[in-house]
Amino acid sequence: MNILVTGGAGYIGSHICVELIEAGHNVIVIDDFSNSKPEVLGYIRDITGRDVKFYEFNILDEEKTERVFQENQIDSIIHCAAFKAVGESVIKPIEYYTNNLTTTLIMTKMMRDYHVKNIVFSSSATVYGDPETVPLTEESRLGETTNPYGTSKAMMERILTDVQHAYKDMSVTLLRYFNPIGAHASGLIGEDPKGIPNNLMPYIMKVATGELPCLGVFGDDYDTSDGTGVRDYIHVVDLAKGHVLAIEKYTEPGVHICNLGTGKGYSVLEIVKTFEKVNGVKVNYEIKARRPGDIATCYADPTRAKQQLGWVAEKTLDDMCRDTWNFAKKQTCDK
Ligand code: WQD
């Protein structure tokens, strides 16, 4: 299949490109490098031995986007391009909504006009809000989102759902990610956010390399085993494999919703301890106040992914920590 991956140079998008190529697909990427680097395209080639066809621009540029659809016979889309920094979205809601919603609308317009029947969307467990019960199934009630980033994901889901209802021969798949971490085993691609990271694993990585002095653990008084927040961390390569299966198997018209998580929750301190143990490094931390908007516990019920896609997360927390560190060391050597 010819598959367009929007945001294909990004952290998750680049791993998806690798898995798609390894499964025999042709990959076309649109990315504006707003949160990624051009080198990633070379790394995808180094890993797979194949090139992606690449276009550099923001999808808000509708004319350029349309040209991609004119020049290529696109069979399916994996839509990852979006602004994703939670904290920044609170400060720049207009930019976040404009970018995330308009690019999604433009994608759906192109699908309609160029008869593309299949889209897989990068959604997030954030759409469940503060869960009443865990594990979260796809039937769990959608919750109040606490920042414009999360709200934009919920709204993008809604846009795609409404479009599918109007164009009934489309297949729309909403993949709700839990907490993707880790990196490709090659150490060539991974998560290297610009500036000070918001998310736990990139922060731990930068404390371990000495780039940042100390991790702040946001709260130790939650109702969890050790008082720190519990999340369902999923290896980014497992996540990427889930996309390949989703694009191949969710071809029936309709809206398909699927959680991608492991079904296991780990606390912040468990992540810190595992990272230290697996990699033989020290991660300094101190307990800080709770971060506004955080919830105590969130993990998936991944039954549907297993039943409908034959997908289960295969990698362990040790793998996630090891691969993150392997990536970090490669980055430091290259700098
Ligand atoms: C995980 C745990 C923190 C940083 C967010 C978005 C979600 C998705 C992933 C992204 C929590 C704790 C974190 C730190 C800490 N979107 N923590 N110190 O909040 O589950 O999800 O990121 O693109 O939509 O909401 O992930 O990695 O930020 O936090 O103690 O410096 O680590 O409190 O318990 P989260 P996270």
Coordinates of C-alpha atoms and ligand atoms in Angstrom, one line a residue:
M1 CA 0.0 0.0 0.0
N2 CA 1.0 3.6 -0.5
I3 CA 0.6 5.1 3.0
L4 CA 0.9 8.8 3.8
V5 CA 2.3 9.4 7.3
T6 CA 1.8 13.0 8.5
G7 CA 4.3 13.9 11.1
G8 CA 6.4 11.0 9.9
A9 CA 9.7 12.6 11.1
G10 CA 8.4 12.9 14.6
Y11 CA 9.0 10.6 17.6
I12 CA 6.1 8.2 17.0
G13 CA 5.8 8.9 13.2
S14 CA 9.4 7.9 12.5
H15 CA 8.9 4.5 14.3
I16 CA 5.7 4.0 12.3
C17 CA 7.6 4.6 9.0
V18 CA 10.2 2.0 9.9
E19 CA 7.5 -0.6 10.7
L20 CA 5.5 0.2 7.6
I21 CA 8.5 -0.2 5.4
E22 CA 9.5 -3.4 7.1
A23 CA 6.0 -4.7 6.4
G24 CA 6.5 -4.0 2.7
H25 CA 4.5 -0.7 2.3
N26 CA 5.5 2.5 0.4
V27 CA 5.7 5.5 2.7
I28 CA 5.1 9.1 1.9
V29 CA 5.8 11.6 4.6
I30 CA 4.7 15.2 5.2
D31 CA 6.5 17.0 8.1
D32 CA 7.4 20.6 8.8
F33 CA 10.2 19.7 11.3
S34 CA 8.5 21.9 13.9
N35 CA 9.3 19.2 16.5
S36 CA 11.6 16.9 14.6
K37 CA 14.9 16.9 12.6
P38 CA 15.7 16.2 9.0
E39 CA 18.4 13.7 10.0
V40 CA 15.6 11.3 11.0
L41 CA 14.8 10.6 7.4
G42 CA 18.4 9.4 6.9
Y43 CA 18.1 7.2 10.0
I44 CA 14.9 5.6 8.6
R45 CA 16.9 4.8 5.5
D46 CA 19.8 3.4 7.6
I47 CA 17.5 1.1 9.5
T48 CA 15.3 -0.1 6.6
G49 CA 17.5 0.3 3.5
R50 CA 14.7 2.2 1.9
D51 CA 13.7 5.9 1.4
V52 CA 10.5 7.5 2.3
K53 CA 9.1 10.0 -0.2
F54 CA 9.3 13.3 1.7
Y55 CA 7.5 16.7 1.6
E56 CA 8.5 19.5 4.0
F57 CA 5.6 21.9 4.9
N58 CA 2.8 22.4 7.4
I59 CA -0.5 20.8 6.3
L60 CA -2.2 24.1 7.0
D61 CA -0.8 24.9 3.5
E62 CA -3.7 23.3 1.7
E63 CA -2.4 23.8 -1.8
K64 CA 0.8 22.0 -1.1
T65 CA -1.1 19.3 0.7
E66 CA -3.3 18.8 -2.3
R67 CA -0.3 18.5 -4.6
V68 CA 0.8 15.5 -2.6
F69 CA -2.5 13.8 -3.3
Q70 CA -2.3 14.7 -7.0
E71 CA 1.3 13.4 -7.3
N72 CA 0.7 10.1 -5.4
Q73 CA -1.9 7.4 -5.4
I74 CA -2.4 7.4 -1.7
D75 CA -4.3 4.3 -0.3
S76 CA -4.3 5.1 3.4
I77 CA -3.3 7.8 5.8
I78 CA -1.7 7.7 9.3
H79 CA -2.3 11.1 10.8
C80 CA 0.3 11.9 13.5
A81 CA 1.1 15.5 12.7
A82 CA 0.0 17.7 15.6
F83 CA 1.3 20.1 18.3
K84 CA 1.6 18.0 21.4
A85 CA 3.1 19.9 24.4
V86 CA 0.5 20.0 27.1
G87 CA 2.0 23.0 29.0
E88 CA 2.6 25.0 25.8
S89 CA -1.0 24.3 24.7
V90 CA -2.3 26.2 27.8
I91 CA -0.3 29.3 26.8
K92 CA -1.0 29.1 23.1
P93 CA -4.5 27.7 22.7
I94 CA -5.2 29.5 19.5
E95 CA -2.1 28.0 17.8
Y96 CA -2.9 24.6 19.1
Y97 CA -6.5 24.5 18.0
T98 CA -5.8 26.1 14.6
N99 CA -3.0 23.7 13.9
N100 CA -4.5 20.5 15.2
L101 CA -8.0 21.0 14.0
T102 CA -7.4 22.6 10.7
T103 CA -4.8 20.1 9.6
T104 CA -7.3 17.3 10.5
L105 CA -10.0 19.0 8.5
I106 CA -7.7 19.4 5.5
M107 CA -6.8 15.7 5.7
T108 CA -10.5 14.7 5.7
K109 CA -11.2 17.0 2.7
M110 CA -8.4 15.4 0.8
M111 CA -9.8 12.0 1.6
R112 CA -13.1 13.0 0.3
D113 CA -11.8 14.6 -2.8
Y114 CA -9.1 12.0 -3.7
H115 CA -11.2 8.9 -2.6
V116 CA -8.9 7.8 0.2
K117 CA -10.9 5.4 2.2
N118 CA -8.8 4.6 5.2
I119 CA -7.3 6.8 8.0
V120 CA -5.7 5.9 11.3
F121 CA -5.5 8.7 13.8
S122 CA -3.0 9.2 16.6
S123 CA -5.3 9.7 19.5
S124 CA -4.6 9.6 23.2
A125 CA -5.8 8.1 26.4
T126 CA -6.1 11.7 27.5
V127 CA -9.6 11.7 26.0
Y128 CA -10.8 9.5 28.9
G129 CA -10.0 12.4 31.3
D130 CA -9.9 11.4 35.0
P131 CA -11.2 7.8 34.9
E132 CA -13.9 6.5 37.2
T133 CA -12.4 3.1 37.1
V134 CA -9.4 1.4 35.6
P135 CA -8.5 -0.4 33.4
L136 CA -9.9 1.8 30.7
T137 CA -11.8 0.0 27.9
E138 CA -12.8 1.7 24.6
E139 CA -16.3 1.8 26.1
S140 CA -15.2 3.9 29.1
R141 CA -16.9 7.2 29.3
L142 CA -14.9 10.1 27.7
G143 CA -13.9 12.6 30.3
E144 CA -13.2 16.2 30.8
T145 CA -9.8 17.1 29.2
T146 CA -7.7 19.5 31.2
N147 CA -5.7 21.4 28.6
P148 CA -6.1 22.5 25.0
Y149 CA -3.8 19.8 23.7
G150 CA -6.0 17.1 25.2
T151 CA -9.2 18.9 24.1
S152 CA -7.9 19.2 20.6
K153 CA -7.3 15.4 20.5
A154 CA -10.9 14.8 21.6
M155 CA -12.1 17.3 19.0
M156 CA -10.1 15.7 16.3
E157 CA -11.7 12.3 17.2
R158 CA -15.1 14.0 16.9
I159 CA -14.3 15.6 13.5
L160 CA -13.1 12.2 12.1
T161 CA -16.2 10.4 13.5
D162 CA -18.6 13.0 12.0
V163 CA -16.8 12.8 8.6
Q164 CA -17.1 9.0 8.7
H165 CA -20.8 9.3 9.4
A166 CA -21.2 11.5 6.4
Y167 CA -19.0 9.4 4.1
K168 CA -20.0 6.0 5.0
D169 CA -17.5 4.1 2.9
M170 CA -14.6 5.5 4.9
S171 CA -12.8 3.6 7.6
V172 CA -11.7 5.8 10.5
T173 CA -9.6 4.3 13.2
L174 CA -8.9 6.1 16.5
L175 CA -5.9 4.6 18.2
R176 CA -5.8 5.8 21.8
Y177 CA -2.2 5.7 23.0
F178 CA -1.3 5.4 26.6
N179 CA 2.3 6.5 27.5
P180 CA 4.7 5.8 24.6
I181 CA 8.4 5.6 25.7
G182 CA 11.5 3.9 24.5
A183 CA 13.3 4.1 21.2
H184 CA 14.3 1.9 18.2
A185 CA 16.8 -0.8 19.1
S186 CA 19.3 0.7 16.7
G187 CA 19.5 3.8 18.9
L188 CA 19.1 6.0 15.8
I189 CA 15.6 7.3 16.4
G190 CA 13.9 8.1 19.6
E191 CA 12.4 11.0 21.6
D192 CA 14.6 14.1 21.9
P193 CA 12.2 17.0 22.7
K194 CA 13.4 20.5 22.1
G195 CA 13.9 22.4 25.4
I196 CA 13.0 21.1 28.9
P197 CA 10.9 18.0 28.5
N198 CA 7.3 17.8 29.9
N199 CA 7.1 14.0 29.9
L200 CA 8.6 11.7 32.4
M201 CA 11.0 9.5 30.4
P202 CA 12.7 12.2 28.4
Y203 CA 13.2 14.0 31.6
I204 CA 14.7 11.0 33.3
M205 CA 17.0 10.6 30.2
K206 CA 18.3 14.1 30.6
V207 CA 18.9 13.8 34.3
A208 CA 20.9 10.5 33.7
T209 CA 23.0 12.2 31.0
G210 CA 23.7 15.1 33.3
E211 CA 22.0 17.6 31.1
L212 CA 19.4 18.4 33.8
P213 CA 20.3 18.2 37.5
C214 CA 17.3 16.6 39.1
L215 CA 13.9 15.0 38.3
G216 CA 11.0 16.5 40.1
V217 CA 8.5 13.8 41.0
F218 CA 5.1 15.4 40.9
G219 CA 3.4 14.3 44.1
D220 CA 3.9 11.3 46.4
D221 CA 0.5 11.4 48.1
Y222 CA -1.7 9.8 45.4
D223 CA -3.7 6.8 46.2
T224 CA -1.2 4.4 44.6
S225 CA 1.2 1.8 45.9
D226 CA 4.0 4.3 46.7
G227 CA 2.0 7.5 46.3
T228 CA 3.4 8.5 42.9
G229 CA 1.4 8.6 39.7
V230 CA 0.7 5.3 37.8
R231 CA 0.7 5.1 34.0
D232 CA 0.7 2.5 31.3
Y233 CA 4.0 2.9 29.5
I234 CA 4.2 1.3 26.1
H235 CA 7.3 0.8 24.0
V236 CA 7.2 3.0 20.9
V237 CA 8.1 0.0 18.6
D238 CA 5.1 -2.0 19.9
L239 CA 3.0 1.1 19.4
A240 CA 4.2 1.5 15.8
K241 CA 3.5 -2.2 15.1
G242 CA -0.1 -1.6 16.3
H243 CA -0.4 1.0 13.5
V244 CA 0.7 -1.4 10.8
L245 CA -1.9 -3.9 12.0
A246 CA -4.6 -1.2 12.3
I247 CA -4.0 0.1 8.7
E248 CA -4.1 -3.4 7.3
K249 CA -7.0 -4.8 9.3
Y250 CA -9.4 -2.0 10.0
T251 CA -10.5 -1.7 6.4
E252 CA -14.3 -2.2 6.9
P253 CA -16.1 1.1 6.7
G254 CA -17.0 2.5 10.1
V255 CA -15.3 4.1 13.1
H256 CA -12.9 1.7 14.9
I257 CA -11.6 2.6 18.3
C258 CA -8.7 0.8 19.9
N259 CA -6.5 1.3 23.0
L260 CA -2.8 0.8 22.6
G261 CA -1.4 0.1 26.0
T262 CA 0.1 -2.9 27.9
G263 CA -2.5 -3.2 30.5
K264 CA 0.1 -2.8 33.3
G265 CA 0.6 0.4 35.4
Y266 CA 3.9 1.5 36.8
S267 CA 4.5 4.3 39.3
V268 CA 7.0 7.2 38.7
L269 CA 9.3 5.7 41.3
E270 CA 9.2 2.3 39.7
I271 CA 10.2 3.8 36.4
V272 CA 13.1 5.7 38.1
K273 CA 14.3 2.5 39.9
T274 CA 14.0 0.3 36.8
F275 CA 15.9 2.9 34.7
E276 CA 18.7 3.0 37.3
K277 CA 18.8 -0.8 37.6
V278 CA 18.8 -1.7 33.9
N279 CA 21.3 0.9 32.9
G280 CA 23.5 1.2 35.9
V281 CA 23.1 4.9 36.2
K282 CA 21.9 7.3 38.9
V283 CA 18.7 9.4 38.5
N284 CA 18.6 12.1 41.1
Y285 CA 15.1 13.0 42.1
E286 CA 13.1 15.0 44.6
I287 CA 9.5 15.0 45.5
K288 CA 7.6 18.1 44.4
A289 CA 4.0 19.2 44.5
R290 CA 1.4 17.6 42.3
R291 CA 1.3 18.9 38.8
P292 CA -2.1 20.5 38.0
G293 CA -4.3 18.4 35.8
D294 CA -2.5 15.1 36.6
I295 CA -4.5 12.0 37.6
A296 CA -3.5 9.2 40.0
T297 CA -3.8 6.1 37.9
C298 CA -4.3 5.4 34.2
Y299 CA -3.9 2.1 32.4
A300 CA -5.5 0.3 29.5
D301 CA -7.5 -2.8 29.0
P302 CA -5.8 -3.9 25.8
T303 CA -8.3 -6.8 25.1
R304 CA -9.8 -5.3 22.0
A305 CA -6.4 -4.8 20.3
K306 CA -5.6 -8.5 20.9
Q307 CA -9.0 -9.7 19.7
Q308 CA -9.4 -7.4 16.7
L309 CA -5.8 -6.8 15.6
G310 CA -4.0 -9.8 17.1
W311 CA -1.7 -7.2 18.8
V312 CA -0.1 -7.4 22.2
A313 CA 2.7 -5.3 23.6
E314 CA 5.7 -7.5 23.6
K315 CA 8.4 -5.3 25.1
T316 CA 9.0 -5.0 28.9
L317 CA 9.7 -2.0 31.0
D318 CA 13.3 -3.1 31.1
D319 CA 13.4 -3.0 27.3
M320 CA 11.9 0.5 27.3
C321 CA 14.5 1.8 29.8
R322 CA 17.4 0.1 28.0
D323 CA 16.4 1.4 24.6
T324 CA 15.9 4.9 25.9
W325 CA 19.4 4.9 27.4
N326 CA 20.9 3.4 24.3
F327 CA 19.3 6.2 22.2
A328 CA 20.5 8.9 24.7
K329 CA 24.1 7.6 24.7
K330 CA 24.1 7.7 20.8
Q331 CA 22.8 11.3 20.9
T332 CA 25.5 12.4 23.3
C333 CA 28.2 10.8 21.2
D334 CA 26.9 12.5 18.1
K335 CA 26.8 15.9 19.7
Ligands
WQD1 C1 3.8 10.6 33.6 C2 3.8 10.5 35.1 C3 3.6 12.7 36.1 C4 7.2 14.5 34.5 C5 0.9 13.3 29.0 C6 -0.3 13.7 28.2 C7 -0.8 12.7 27.2 C8 0.3 12.2 26.3 C9 1.5 11.8 27.1 C10 1.7 13.5 24.8 C11 2.8 11.4 35.8 C12 5.0 12.2 36.4 C13 6.2 13.6 34.8 C14 8.1 14.9 35.5 C15 6.9 13.5 37.1 N1 0.6 13.2 25.4 N2 6.0 13.1 36.1 N3 7.9 14.4 36.8 O1 0.8 13.2 32.0 O2 0.5 10.7 31.8 O3 0.5 12.2 29.8 O4 1.9 12.8 28.0 O5 2.2 13.8 23.9 O6 -1.8 13.2 26.5 O7 -1.3 14.1 29.1 O8 2.6 11.7 30.9 O9 5.1 11.6 31.0 O10 4.0 13.8 31.5 O11 3.8 11.9 33.1 O12 6.8 13.1 38.2 O13 9.0 15.7 35.3 O14 5.1 11.1 35.5 O15 3.1 13.4 37.2 O16 2.4 10.7 37.0 P1 1.1 12.0 31.2 P2 3.9 12.3 31.6

